Coordinates of C-alpha atoms in Angstrom, one line a residue:
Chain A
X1 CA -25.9 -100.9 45.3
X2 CA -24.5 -98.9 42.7
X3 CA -23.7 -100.4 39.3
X4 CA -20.5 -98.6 37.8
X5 CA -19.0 -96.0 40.7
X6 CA -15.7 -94.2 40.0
X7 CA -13.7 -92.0 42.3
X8 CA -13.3 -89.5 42.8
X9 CA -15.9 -87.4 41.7
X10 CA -14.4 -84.3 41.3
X11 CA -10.3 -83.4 40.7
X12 CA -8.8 -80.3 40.8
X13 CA -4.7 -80.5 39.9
X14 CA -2.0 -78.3 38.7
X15 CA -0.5 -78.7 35.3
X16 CA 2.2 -81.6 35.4
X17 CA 0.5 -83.3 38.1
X18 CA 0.5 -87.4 37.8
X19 CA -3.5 -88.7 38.8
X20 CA -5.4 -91.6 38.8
X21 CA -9.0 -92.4 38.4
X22 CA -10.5 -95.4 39.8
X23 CA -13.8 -97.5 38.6
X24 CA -15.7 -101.0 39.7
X25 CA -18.7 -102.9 38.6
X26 CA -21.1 -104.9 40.1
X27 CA -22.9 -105.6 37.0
X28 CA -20.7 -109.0 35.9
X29 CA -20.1 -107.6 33.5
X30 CA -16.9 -108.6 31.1
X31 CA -15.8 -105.6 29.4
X32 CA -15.3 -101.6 31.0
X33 CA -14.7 -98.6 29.3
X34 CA -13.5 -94.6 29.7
X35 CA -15.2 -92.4 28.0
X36 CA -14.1 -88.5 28.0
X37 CA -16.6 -85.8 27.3
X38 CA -15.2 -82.5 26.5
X39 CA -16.8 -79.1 27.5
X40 CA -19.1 -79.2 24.0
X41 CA -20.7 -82.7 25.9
X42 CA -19.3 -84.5 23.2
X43 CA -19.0 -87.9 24.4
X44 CA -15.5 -90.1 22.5
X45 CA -14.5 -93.6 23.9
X46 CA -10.7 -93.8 24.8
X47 CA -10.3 -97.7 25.9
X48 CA -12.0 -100.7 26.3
X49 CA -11.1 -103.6 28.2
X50 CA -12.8 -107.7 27.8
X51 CA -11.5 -109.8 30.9
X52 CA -8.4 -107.7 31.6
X53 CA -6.9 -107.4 28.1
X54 CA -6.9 -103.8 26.4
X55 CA -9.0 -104.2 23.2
X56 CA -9.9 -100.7 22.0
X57 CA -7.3 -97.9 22.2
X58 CA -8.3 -94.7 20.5
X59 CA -5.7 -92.1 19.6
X60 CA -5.1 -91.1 23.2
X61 CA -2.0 -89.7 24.3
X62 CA 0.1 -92.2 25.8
X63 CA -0.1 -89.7 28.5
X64 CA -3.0 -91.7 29.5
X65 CA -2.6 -94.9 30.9
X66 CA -5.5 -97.6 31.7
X67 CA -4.8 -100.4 34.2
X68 CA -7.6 -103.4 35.2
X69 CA -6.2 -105.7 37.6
X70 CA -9.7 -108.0 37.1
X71 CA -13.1 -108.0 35.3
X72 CA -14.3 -105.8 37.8
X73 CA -12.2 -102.8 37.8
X74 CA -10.5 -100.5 34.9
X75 CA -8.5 -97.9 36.6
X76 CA -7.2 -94.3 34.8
X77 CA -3.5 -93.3 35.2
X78 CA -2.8 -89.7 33.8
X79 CA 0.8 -88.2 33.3
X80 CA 1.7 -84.9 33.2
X81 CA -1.7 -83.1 33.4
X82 CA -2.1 -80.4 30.8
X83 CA -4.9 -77.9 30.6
X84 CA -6.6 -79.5 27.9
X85 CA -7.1 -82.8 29.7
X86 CA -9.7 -80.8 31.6
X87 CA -12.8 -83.0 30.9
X88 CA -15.2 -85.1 32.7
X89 CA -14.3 -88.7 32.3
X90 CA -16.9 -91.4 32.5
X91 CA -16.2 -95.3 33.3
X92 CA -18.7 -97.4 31.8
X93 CA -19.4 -101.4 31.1
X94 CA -21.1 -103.7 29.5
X95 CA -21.3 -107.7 28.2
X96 CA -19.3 -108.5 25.0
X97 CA -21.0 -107.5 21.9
X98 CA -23.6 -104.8 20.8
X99 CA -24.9 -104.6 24.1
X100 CA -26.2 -102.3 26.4
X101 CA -23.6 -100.4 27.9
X102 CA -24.1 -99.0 31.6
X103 CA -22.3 -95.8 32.9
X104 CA -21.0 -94.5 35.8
X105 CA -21.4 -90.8 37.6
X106 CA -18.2 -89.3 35.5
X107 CA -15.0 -87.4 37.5
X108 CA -14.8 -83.9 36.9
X109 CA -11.4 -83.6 36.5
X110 CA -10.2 -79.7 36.3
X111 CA -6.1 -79.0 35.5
X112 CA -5.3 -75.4 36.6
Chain B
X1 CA -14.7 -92.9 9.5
X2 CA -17.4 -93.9 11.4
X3 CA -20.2 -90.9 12.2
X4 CA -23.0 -90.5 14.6
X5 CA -24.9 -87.5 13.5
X6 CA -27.5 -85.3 15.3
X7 CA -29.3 -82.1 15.3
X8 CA -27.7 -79.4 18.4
X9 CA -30.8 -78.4 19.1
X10 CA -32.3 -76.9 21.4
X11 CA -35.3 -78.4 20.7
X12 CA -37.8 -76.6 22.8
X13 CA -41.9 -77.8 22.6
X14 CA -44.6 -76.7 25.2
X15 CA -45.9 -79.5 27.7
X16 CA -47.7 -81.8 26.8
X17 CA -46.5 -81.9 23.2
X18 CA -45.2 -84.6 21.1
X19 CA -40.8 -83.9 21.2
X20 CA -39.1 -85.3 17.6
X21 CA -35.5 -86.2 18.2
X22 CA -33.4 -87.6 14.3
X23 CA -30.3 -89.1 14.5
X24 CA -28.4 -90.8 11.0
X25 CA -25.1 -92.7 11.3
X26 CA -22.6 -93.5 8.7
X27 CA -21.7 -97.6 9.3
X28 CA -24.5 -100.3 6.9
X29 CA -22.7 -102.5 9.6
X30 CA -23.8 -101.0 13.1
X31 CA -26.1 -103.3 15.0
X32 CA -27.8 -101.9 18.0
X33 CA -29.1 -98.4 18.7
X34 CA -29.2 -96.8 21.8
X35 CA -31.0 -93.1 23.2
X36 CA -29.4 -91.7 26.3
X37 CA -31.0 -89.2 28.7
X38 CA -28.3 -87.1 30.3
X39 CA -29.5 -84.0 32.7
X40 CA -26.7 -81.4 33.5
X41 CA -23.7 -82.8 35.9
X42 CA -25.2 -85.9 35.6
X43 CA -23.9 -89.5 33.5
X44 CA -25.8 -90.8 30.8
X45 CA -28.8 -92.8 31.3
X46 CA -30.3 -95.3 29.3
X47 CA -33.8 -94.5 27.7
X48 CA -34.3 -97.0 25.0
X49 CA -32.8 -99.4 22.8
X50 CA -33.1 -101.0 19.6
X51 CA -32.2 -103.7 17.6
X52 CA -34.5 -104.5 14.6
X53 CA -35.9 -102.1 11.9
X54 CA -39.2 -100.8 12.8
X55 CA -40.6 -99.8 16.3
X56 CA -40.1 -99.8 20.2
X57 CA -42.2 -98.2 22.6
X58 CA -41.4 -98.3 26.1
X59 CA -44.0 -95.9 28.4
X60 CA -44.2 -92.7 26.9
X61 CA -41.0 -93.4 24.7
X62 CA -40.8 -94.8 20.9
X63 CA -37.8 -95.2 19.1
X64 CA -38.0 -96.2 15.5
X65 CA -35.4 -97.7 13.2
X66 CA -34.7 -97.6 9.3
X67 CA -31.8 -99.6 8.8
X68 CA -32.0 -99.0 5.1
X69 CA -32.2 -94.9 5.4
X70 CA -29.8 -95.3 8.4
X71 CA -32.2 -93.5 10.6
X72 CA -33.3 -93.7 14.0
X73 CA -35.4 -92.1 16.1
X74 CA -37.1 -91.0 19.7
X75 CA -40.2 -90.4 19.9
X76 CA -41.4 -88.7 23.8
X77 CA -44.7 -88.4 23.9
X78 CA -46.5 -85.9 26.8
X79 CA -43.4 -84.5 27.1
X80 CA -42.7 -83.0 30.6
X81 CA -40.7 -80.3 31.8
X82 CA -38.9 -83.5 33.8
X83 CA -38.0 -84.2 29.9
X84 CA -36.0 -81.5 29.4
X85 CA -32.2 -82.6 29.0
X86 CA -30.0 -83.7 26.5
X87 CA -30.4 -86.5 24.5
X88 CA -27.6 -88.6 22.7
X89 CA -27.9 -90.7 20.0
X90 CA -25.3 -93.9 19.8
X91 CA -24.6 -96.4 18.1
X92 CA -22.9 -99.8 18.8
X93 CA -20.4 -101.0 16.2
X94 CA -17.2 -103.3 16.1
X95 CA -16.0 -106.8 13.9
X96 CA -17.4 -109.3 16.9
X97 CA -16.4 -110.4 20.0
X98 CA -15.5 -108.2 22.3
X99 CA -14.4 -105.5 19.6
X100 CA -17.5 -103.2 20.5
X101 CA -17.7 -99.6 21.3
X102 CA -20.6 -97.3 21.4
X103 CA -20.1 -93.5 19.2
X104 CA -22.3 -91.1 20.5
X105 CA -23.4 -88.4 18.5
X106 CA -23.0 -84.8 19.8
X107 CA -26.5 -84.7 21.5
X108 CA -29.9 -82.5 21.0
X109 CA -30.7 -80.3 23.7
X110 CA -34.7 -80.9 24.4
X111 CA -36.2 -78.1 26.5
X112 CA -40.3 -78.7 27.8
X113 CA -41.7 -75.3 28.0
X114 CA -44.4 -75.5 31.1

C-alpha cells in the first residue's frame, strides 16, 4: 500500500530523447509535487499542483512539462533530454497549506 | 530570496553519543518545520515536525524551534550507527491556500561511529 509510487525507477536515455515520468497517491491528498535533486543532494521544487491546477512553477525549462489528469496523479513530460537533466526526480504530496509533505522513491533518470 | 541554510557536515559522533544538527532560514514568515532522514538511493523520510517555538520530542528525537533567532534544530539522542545518513532541514513557506512549497536546505551528513 504504498503512499506516493512513481515509475519508473530508473531511466537511462540518449541526449534528445522525449520521456515521461509517472506518479499516484493514495494519501487523499489535494496537492503533488516534483522535486529534482541534483548530484550535490540538493533537493529544489520544480511544480506544484492543488486539484489539477498548476500553482507553483519554478524557473524550469519549459523543456519540462507537468501534466495531472486528477488529484491523484502529476505526471513529468521531458523534451529534448540534455545531459544536465541527469538528476533523480522525486514526486511528492501533501494537504493544502504548511503541511506535511510525503515523498515518493525518486527516478534515477541518467541522459547519455 | 528565500534561504534554507545548513552545515555539510559530515557530522561524525561515536555510538551512543548525543548527534547536534543547526539549521537557520531566511523567511520571519515560514510556518512549519520539517527534519528529513534520507539514507543513500533512498527518498526522504520524515523524522519530525514542528510548528510552535520551543520543543518536540518524538522517541529518541527532539527538534527545537526559535522562531525569533530563526533557528531550528534536531536533537538524536543514543545515536546509532542505523542514524547515520543525511539529514535535511526544510521549511514550509507560501501566501495561503494552496501556495505552499517546502525549501530544503542542502543537508548534514551524520555518520555514527560503532
Amino acid at each position: 500500500d504504498t503512499a506516493v509510487s512513481q515509475t519508473p525507477k530508473y531511466l537511462v536515455t540518449q541526449m534528445g530523447n522525449d520521456k515521461s515520468i509517472k506518479c499516484e497517491q493514495n494519501l487523499g491528498h489535494d496537492t503533488m509535487y516534483w522535486y529534482k535533486q541534483d548530484s550535490k543532494k540538493f533537493l529544489k521544487i520544480m511544480f506544484s499542483y492543488n486539484n489539477k491546477e498548476l500553482i507553483i512553477n519554478e524557473t524550469v525549462p519549459n523543456r519540462f512539462s507537468p501534466k495531472s489528469p486528477d488529484k491523484a496523479h502529476l505526471n513529468l513530460h521531458i523534451n529534448s533530454l540534455e545531459l544536465g537533466d541527469s538528476a533523480v526526480y522525486f514526486c511528492a504530496s501533501s494537504l493544502s497549506g504548511p503541511t506535511i509533505t510525503f515523498f515518493g522513491q525518486g527516478t534515477r533518470l541518467t541522459v547519455v | 530570496q528565500k534561504e534554507v541554510e545548513q552545515n555539510s557536515g559530515p557530522l561524525s559522533v561515536p555510538e551512543g553519543a548525543i548527534a547536534s544538527l543547526n539549521c537557520t532560514y531566511s523567511d520571519r514568515g515560514s510556518q512549519s518545520f520539517f527534519w528529513y532522514r534520507q539514507y543513500s538511493g533512498k527518498s526522504p523520510e520524515l523524522i519530525m515536525f514542528i510548528y510552535s517555538n520551543g520543543d518536540k520530542e518524538d522517541g529518541r528525537f527532539t527538534a527545537q524551534l526559535n522562531k525569533a533567532s530563526q533557528y531550528v534544530s534536531l536533537l538524536i539522542r543514543d545515536s546509532q550507527p542505523s542514524d547515520s545518513a543525511t539529514y535535511l532541514c526544510a521549511v514550509n513557506w507560501g501566501s495561503g491556500g494552496s501556495n505552499y512549497k517546502l525549501t530544503f536546505g542542502k543537508g548534514t551528513l551524520l555518520t555514527v561511529n560503532p
